[in-house]
PDB file of C-alpha atoms and ligand atoms in Angstrom:
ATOM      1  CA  UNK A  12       0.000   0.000   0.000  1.00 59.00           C
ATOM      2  CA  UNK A  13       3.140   2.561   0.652  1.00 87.00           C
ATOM      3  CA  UNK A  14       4.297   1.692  -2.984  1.00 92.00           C
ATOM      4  CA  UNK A  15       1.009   2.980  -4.065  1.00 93.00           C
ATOM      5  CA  UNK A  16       1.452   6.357  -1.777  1.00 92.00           C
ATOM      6  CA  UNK A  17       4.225   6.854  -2.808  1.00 95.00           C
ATOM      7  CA  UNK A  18       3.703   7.343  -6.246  1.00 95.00           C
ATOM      8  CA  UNK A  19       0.236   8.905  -5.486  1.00 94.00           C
ATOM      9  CA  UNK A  20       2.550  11.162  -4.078  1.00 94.00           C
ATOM     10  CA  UNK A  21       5.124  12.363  -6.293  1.00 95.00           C
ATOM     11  CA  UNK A  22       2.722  12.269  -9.087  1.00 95.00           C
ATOM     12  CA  UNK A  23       0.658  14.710  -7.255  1.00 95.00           C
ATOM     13  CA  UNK A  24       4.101  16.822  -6.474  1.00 95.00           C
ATOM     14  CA  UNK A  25       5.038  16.528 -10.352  1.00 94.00           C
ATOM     15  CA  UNK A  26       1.557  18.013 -11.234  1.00 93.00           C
ATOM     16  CA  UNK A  27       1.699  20.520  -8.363  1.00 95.00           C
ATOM     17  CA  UNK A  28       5.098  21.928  -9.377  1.00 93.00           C
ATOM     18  CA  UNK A  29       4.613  22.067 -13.070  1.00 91.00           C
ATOM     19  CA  UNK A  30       0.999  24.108 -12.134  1.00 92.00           C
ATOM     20  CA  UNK A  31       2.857  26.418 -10.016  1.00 93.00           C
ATOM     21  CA  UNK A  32       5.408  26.644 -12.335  1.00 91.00           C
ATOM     22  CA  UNK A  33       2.865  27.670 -15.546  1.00 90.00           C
ATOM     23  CA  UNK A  34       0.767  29.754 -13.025  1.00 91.00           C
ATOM     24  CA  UNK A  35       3.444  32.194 -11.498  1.00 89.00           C
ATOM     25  CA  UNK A  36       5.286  32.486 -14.735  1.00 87.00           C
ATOM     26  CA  UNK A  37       1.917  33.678 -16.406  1.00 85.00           C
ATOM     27  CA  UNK A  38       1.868  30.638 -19.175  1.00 83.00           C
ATOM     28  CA  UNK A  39      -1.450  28.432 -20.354  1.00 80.00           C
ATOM     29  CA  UNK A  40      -2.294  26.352 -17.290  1.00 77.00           C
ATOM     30  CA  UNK A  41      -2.961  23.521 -19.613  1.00 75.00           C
ATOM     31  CA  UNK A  42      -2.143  23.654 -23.363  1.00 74.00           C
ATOM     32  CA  UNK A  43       0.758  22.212 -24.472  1.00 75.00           C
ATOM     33  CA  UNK A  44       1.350  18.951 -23.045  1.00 81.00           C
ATOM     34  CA  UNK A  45       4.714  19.624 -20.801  1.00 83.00           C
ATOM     35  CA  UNK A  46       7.139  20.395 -22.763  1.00 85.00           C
ATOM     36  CA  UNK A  47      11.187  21.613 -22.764  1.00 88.00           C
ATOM     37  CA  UNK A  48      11.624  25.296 -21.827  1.00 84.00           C
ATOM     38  CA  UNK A  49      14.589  25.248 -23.946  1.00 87.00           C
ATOM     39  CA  UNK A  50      14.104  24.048 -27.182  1.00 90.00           C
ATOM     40  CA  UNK A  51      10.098  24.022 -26.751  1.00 85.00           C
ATOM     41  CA  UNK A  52       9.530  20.249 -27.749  1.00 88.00           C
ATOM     42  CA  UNK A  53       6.816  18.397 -26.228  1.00 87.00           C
ATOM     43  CA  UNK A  54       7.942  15.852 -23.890  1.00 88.00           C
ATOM     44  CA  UNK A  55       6.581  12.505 -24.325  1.00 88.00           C
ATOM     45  CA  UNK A  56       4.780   9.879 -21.497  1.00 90.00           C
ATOM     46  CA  UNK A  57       8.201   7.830 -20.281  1.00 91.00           C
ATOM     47  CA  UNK A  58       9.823  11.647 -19.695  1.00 89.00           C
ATOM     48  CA  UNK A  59       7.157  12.664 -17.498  1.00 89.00           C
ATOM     49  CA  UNK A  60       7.639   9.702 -15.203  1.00 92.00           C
ATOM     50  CA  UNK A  61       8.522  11.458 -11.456  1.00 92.00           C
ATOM     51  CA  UNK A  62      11.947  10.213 -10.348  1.00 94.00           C
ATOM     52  CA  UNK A  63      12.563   7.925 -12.628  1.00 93.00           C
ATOM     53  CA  UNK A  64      12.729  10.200 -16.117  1.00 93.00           C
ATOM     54  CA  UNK A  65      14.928  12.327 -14.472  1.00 94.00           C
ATOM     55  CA  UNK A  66      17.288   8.979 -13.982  1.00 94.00           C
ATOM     56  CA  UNK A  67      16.848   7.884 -17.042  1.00 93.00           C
ATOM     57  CA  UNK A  68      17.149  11.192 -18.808  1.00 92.00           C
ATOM     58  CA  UNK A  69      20.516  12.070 -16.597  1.00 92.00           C
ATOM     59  CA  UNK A  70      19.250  14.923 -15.567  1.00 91.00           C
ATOM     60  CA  UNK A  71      19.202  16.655 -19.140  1.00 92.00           C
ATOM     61  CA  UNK A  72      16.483  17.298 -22.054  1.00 93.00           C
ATOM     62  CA  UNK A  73      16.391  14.171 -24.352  1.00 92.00           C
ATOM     63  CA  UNK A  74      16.539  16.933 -27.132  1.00 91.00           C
ATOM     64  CA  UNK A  75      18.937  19.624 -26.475  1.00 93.00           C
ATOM     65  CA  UNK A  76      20.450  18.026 -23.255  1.00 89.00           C
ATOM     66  CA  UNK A  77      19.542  21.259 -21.326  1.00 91.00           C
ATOM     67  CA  UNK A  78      19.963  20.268 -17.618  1.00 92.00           C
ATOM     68  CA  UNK A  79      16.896  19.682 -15.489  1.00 90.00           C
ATOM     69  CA  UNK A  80      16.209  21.392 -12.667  1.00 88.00           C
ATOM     70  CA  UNK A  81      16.923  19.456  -9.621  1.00 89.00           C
ATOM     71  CA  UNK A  82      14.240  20.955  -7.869  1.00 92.00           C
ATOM     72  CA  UNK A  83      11.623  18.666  -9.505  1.00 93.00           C
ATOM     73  CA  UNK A  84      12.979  15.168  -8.830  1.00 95.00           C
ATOM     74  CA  UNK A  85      13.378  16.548  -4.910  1.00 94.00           C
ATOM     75  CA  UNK A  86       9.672  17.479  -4.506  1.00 95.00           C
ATOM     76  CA  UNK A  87       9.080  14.300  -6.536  1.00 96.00           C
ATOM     77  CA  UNK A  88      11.173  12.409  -3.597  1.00 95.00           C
ATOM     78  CA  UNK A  89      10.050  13.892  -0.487  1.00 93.00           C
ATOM     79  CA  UNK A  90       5.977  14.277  -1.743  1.00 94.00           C
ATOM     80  CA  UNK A  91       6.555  10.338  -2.501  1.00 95.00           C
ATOM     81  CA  UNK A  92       8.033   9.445   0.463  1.00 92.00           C
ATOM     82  CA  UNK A  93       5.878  11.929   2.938  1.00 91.00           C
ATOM     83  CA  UNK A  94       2.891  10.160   1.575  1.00 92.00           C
ATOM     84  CA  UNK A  95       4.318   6.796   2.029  1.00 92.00           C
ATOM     85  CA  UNK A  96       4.415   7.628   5.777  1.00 89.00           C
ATOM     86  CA  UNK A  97       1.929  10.101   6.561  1.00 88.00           C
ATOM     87  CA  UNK A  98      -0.804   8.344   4.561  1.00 87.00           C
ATOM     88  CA  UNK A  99      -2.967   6.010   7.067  1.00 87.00           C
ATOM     89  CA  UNK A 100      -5.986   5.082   4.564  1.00 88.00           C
ATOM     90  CA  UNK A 101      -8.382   7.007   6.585  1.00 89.00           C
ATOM     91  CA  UNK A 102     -10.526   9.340   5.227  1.00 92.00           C
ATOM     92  CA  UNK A 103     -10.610  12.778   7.185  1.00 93.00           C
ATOM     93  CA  UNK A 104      -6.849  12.425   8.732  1.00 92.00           C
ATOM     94  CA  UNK A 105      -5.530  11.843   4.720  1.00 92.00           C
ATOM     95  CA  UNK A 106      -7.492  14.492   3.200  1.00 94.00           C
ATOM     96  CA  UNK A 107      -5.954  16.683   5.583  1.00 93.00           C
ATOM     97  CA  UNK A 108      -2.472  15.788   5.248  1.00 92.00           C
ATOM     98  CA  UNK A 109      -3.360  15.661   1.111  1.00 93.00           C
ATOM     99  CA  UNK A 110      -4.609  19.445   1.598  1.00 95.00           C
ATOM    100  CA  UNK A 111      -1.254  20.252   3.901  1.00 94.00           C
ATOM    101  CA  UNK A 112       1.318  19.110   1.734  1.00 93.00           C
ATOM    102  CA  UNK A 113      -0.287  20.369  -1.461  1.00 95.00           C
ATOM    103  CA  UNK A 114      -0.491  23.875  -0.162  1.00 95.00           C
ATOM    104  CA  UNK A 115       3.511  23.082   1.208  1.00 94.00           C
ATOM    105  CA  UNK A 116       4.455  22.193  -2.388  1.00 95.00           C
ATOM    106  CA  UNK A 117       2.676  24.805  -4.022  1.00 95.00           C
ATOM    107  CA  UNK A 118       3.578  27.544  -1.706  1.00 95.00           C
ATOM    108  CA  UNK A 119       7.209  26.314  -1.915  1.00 95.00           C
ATOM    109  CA  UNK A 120       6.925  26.140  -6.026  1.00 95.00           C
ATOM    110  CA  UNK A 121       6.162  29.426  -7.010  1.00 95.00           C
ATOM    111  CA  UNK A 122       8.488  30.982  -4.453  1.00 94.00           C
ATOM    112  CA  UNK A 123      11.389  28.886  -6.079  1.00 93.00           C
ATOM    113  CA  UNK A 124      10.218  29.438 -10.059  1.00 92.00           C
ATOM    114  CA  UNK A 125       9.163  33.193 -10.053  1.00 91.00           C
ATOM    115  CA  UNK A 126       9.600  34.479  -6.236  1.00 90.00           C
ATOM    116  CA  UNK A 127       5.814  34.898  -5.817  1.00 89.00           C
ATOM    117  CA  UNK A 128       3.295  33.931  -2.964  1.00 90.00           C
ATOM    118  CA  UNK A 129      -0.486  32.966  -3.106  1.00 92.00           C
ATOM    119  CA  UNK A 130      -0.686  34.300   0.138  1.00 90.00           C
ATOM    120  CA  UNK A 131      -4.547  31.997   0.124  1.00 91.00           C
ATOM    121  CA  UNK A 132      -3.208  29.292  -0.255  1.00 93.00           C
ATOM    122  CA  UNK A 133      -2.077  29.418   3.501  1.00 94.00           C
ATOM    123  CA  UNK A 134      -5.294  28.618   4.473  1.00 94.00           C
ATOM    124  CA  UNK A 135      -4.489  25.007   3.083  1.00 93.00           C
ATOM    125  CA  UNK A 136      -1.970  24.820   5.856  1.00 92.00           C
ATOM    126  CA  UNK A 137      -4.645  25.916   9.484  1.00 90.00           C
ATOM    127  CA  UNK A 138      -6.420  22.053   8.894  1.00 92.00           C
ATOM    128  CA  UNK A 139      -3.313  20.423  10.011  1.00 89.00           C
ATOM    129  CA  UNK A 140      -3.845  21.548  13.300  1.00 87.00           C
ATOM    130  CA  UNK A 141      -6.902  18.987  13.917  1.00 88.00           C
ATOM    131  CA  UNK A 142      -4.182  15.778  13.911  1.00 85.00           C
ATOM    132  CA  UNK A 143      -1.223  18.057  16.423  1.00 81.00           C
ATOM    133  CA  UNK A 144      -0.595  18.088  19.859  1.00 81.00           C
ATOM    134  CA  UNK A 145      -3.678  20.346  21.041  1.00 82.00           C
ATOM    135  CA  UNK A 146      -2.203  23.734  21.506  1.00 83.00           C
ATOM    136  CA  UNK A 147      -3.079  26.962  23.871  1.00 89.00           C
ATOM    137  CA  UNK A 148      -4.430  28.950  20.398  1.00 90.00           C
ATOM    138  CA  UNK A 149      -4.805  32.096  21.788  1.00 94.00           C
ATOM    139  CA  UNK A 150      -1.252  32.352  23.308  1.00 94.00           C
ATOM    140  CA  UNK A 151      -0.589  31.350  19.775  1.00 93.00           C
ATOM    141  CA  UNK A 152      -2.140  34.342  18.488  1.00 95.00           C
ATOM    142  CA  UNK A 153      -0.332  36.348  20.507  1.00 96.00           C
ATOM    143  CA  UNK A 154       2.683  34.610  19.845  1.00 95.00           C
ATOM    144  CA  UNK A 155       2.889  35.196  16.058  1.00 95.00           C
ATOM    145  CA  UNK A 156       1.598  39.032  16.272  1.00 97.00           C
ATOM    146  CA  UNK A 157       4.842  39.744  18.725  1.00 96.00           C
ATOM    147  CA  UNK A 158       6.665  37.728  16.073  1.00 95.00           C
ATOM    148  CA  UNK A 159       5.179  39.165  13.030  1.00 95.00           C
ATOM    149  CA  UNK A 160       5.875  42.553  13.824  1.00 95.00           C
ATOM    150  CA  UNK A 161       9.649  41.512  14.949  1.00 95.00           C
ATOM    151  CA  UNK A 162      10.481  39.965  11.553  1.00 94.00           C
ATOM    152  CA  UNK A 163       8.907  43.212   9.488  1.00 94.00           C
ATOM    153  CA  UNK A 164      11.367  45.559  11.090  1.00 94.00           C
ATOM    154  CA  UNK A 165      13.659  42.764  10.693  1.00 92.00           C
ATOM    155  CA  UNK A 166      13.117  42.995   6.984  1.00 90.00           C
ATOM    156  CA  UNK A 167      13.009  46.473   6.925  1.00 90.00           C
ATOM    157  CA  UNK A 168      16.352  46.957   8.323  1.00 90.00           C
ATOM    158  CA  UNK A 169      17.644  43.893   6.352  1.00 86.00           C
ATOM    159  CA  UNK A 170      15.543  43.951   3.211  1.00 81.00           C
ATOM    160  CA  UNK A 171      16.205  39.930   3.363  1.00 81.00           C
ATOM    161  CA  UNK A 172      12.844  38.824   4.277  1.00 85.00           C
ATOM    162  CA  UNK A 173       9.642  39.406   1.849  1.00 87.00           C
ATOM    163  CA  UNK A 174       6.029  39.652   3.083  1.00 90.00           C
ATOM    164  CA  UNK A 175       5.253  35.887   1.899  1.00 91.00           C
ATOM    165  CA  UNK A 176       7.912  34.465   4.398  1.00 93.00           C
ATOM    166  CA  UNK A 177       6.572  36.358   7.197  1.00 95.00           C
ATOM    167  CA  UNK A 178       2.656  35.423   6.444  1.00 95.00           C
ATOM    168  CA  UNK A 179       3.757  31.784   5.953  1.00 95.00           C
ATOM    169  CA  UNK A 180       5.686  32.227   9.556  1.00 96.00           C
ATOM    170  CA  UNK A 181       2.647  33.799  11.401  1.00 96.00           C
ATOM    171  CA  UNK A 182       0.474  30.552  10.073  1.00 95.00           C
ATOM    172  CA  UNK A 183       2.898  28.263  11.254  1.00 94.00           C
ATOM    173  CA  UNK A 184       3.084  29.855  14.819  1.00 95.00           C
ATOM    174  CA  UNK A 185      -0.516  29.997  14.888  1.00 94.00           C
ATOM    175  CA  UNK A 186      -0.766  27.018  14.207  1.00 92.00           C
ATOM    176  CA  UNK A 187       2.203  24.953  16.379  1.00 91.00           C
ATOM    177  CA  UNK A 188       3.800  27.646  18.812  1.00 92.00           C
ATOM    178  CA  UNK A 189       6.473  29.839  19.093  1.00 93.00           C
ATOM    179  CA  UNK A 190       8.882  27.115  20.099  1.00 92.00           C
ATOM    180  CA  UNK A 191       8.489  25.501  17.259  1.00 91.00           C
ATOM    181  CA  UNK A 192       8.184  28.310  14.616  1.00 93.00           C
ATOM    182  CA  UNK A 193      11.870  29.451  16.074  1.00 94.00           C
ATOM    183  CA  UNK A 194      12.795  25.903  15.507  1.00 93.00           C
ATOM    184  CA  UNK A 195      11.661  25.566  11.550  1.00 94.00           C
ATOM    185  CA  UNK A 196      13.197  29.719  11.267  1.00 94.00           C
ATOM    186  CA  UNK A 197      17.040  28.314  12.985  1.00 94.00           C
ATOM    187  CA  UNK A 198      16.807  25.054  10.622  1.00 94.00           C
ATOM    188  CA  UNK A 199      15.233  26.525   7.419  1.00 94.00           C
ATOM    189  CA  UNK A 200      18.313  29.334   8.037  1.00 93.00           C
ATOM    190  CA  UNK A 201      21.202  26.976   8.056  1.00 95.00           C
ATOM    191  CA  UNK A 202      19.802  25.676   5.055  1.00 93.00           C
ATOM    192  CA  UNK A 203      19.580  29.282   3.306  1.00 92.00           C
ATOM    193  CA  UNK A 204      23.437  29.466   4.591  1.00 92.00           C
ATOM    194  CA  UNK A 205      24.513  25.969   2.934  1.00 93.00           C
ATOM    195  CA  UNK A 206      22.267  26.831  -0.500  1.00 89.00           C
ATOM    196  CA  UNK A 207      24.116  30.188  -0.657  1.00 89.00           C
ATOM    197  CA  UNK A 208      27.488  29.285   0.194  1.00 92.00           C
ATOM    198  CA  UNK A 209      27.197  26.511  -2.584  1.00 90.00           C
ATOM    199  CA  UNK A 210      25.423  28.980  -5.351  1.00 86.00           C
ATOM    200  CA  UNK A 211      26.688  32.465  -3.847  1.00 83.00           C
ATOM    201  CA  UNK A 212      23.611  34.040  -5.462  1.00 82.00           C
ATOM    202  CA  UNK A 213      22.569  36.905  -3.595  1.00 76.00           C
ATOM    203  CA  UNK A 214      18.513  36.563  -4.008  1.00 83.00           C
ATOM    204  CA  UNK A 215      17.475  33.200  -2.939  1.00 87.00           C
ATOM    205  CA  UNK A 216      13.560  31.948  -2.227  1.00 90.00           C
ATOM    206  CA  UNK A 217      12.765  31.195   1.509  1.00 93.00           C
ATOM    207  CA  UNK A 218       9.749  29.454   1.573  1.00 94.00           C
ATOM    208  CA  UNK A 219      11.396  26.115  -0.053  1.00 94.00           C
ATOM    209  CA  UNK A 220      13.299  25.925   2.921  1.00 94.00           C
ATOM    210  CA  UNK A 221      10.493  26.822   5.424  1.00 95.00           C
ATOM    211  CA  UNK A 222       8.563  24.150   3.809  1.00 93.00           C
ATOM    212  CA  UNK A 223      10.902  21.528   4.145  1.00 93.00           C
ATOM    213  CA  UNK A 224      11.492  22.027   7.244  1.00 93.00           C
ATOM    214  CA  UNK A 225       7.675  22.467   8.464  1.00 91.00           C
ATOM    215  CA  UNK A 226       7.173  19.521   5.813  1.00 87.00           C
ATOM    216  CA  UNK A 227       9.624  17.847   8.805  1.00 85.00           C
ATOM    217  CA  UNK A 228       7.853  19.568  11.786  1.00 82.00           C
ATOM    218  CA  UNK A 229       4.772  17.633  10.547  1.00 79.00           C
ATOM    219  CA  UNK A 230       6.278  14.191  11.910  1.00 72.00           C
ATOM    220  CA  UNK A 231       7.942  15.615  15.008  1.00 68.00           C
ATOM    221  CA  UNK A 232       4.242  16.696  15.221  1.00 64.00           C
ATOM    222  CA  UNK A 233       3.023  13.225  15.199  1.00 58.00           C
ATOM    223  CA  UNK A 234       0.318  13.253  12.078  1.00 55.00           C
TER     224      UNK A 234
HETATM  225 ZN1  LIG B1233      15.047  20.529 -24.636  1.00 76.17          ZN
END
């Protein structure tokens, strides 16, 4: 049954991030077929397979040999695998964590392709809170307006934080805590550190990293 979750789940990742991808970059949602940004030409069925045609391809366009973004095959991976685990085969609790991670993915997606945020699609994330530890919500409240307000004069002394990151931040500390919103900020950081020590580039998206980690906070969590 995890075989079948799993690709359930990167299927659903592969779809998510090629929507995201069309819909922040302002191209036809669904005409053409998916097709090679470089030299245009419409892929065919075995180089749409998640994971695998990214194997099988080496990573490049079976046309031009333009190098694929790695970013795919990852969400592929971890959407694959997060189902695998998370995905109990009962109704309300997998909806849920179906909603969660699709909002994660494609909240993640168009930050990384075009640096934009759906700032609705937060919403996806609040249901989530139904399978955590039962939390003190009004604290929580408080909790992310103190640190909602910290982070915008953060990012207006630092211009390194946009409003999506701090909307996403507020959810998440509404949702588990301020413990644990510090926690996915100190861990989502070192990753920003390690991505731009390796690429040096000076604007890089935050929510892919926030996501991950939350994407991690959701076991620690115990869904
Ligand atoms: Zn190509």
């Amino acid at each position: 049954m995890s075989i079948i979750s799993f690709i359930f789940g990167a299927s659903l990742a592969s779809f998510i991030a090629s929507y995201s991808y069309r819909l922040a970059t302002n191209q036809p949602l669904m005409f053409p077929r998916s097709y090679c940004d470089n030299c245009r030409l419409i892929l065919c069925w075995w180089q749409l397979i998640p994971i695998l045609s990214f194997v099988i391809l080496r990573g490049q366009c079976f046309y031009c040999k333009q190098k694929i973004n790695f970013y795919l095959p990852l969400v592929e991976l971890l959407s694959g695998t997060a189902f695998a685990i998370l995905i109990i085969y009962e109704p309300l609790h997998d909806s849920i964590i179906i909603i969660f991670l699709t909002c994660l993915i494609f909240l993640a997606s168009t930050d990384f392709f075009a640096q934009v945020i759906y700032s609705y699609y937060l919403i996806g994330l609040f249901p989530v809170a139904f399978l955590s530890v039962p939390q003190d919500y009004l604290y929580n409240f408080i909790s992310a307006c103190i640190l909602a307000i910290s982070l915008l004069l953060f990012a207006a002394l630092t211009k390194t934080l946009g409003n999506g990151d701090i909307e996403f931040l507020f959810i998440i500390c509404l949702i588990w805590g301020w413990k644990q919103t510090l926690l996915i900020i100190q861990i989502s950081s070192i990753i920003m550190l390690v991505c731009f020590l390796t690429t040096h580039k000076a604007k890089l998206p935050f929510i892919p990293a926030l996501a991950f980690t939350t994407f991690l906070s959701i076991f620690i969590q115990g869904c």
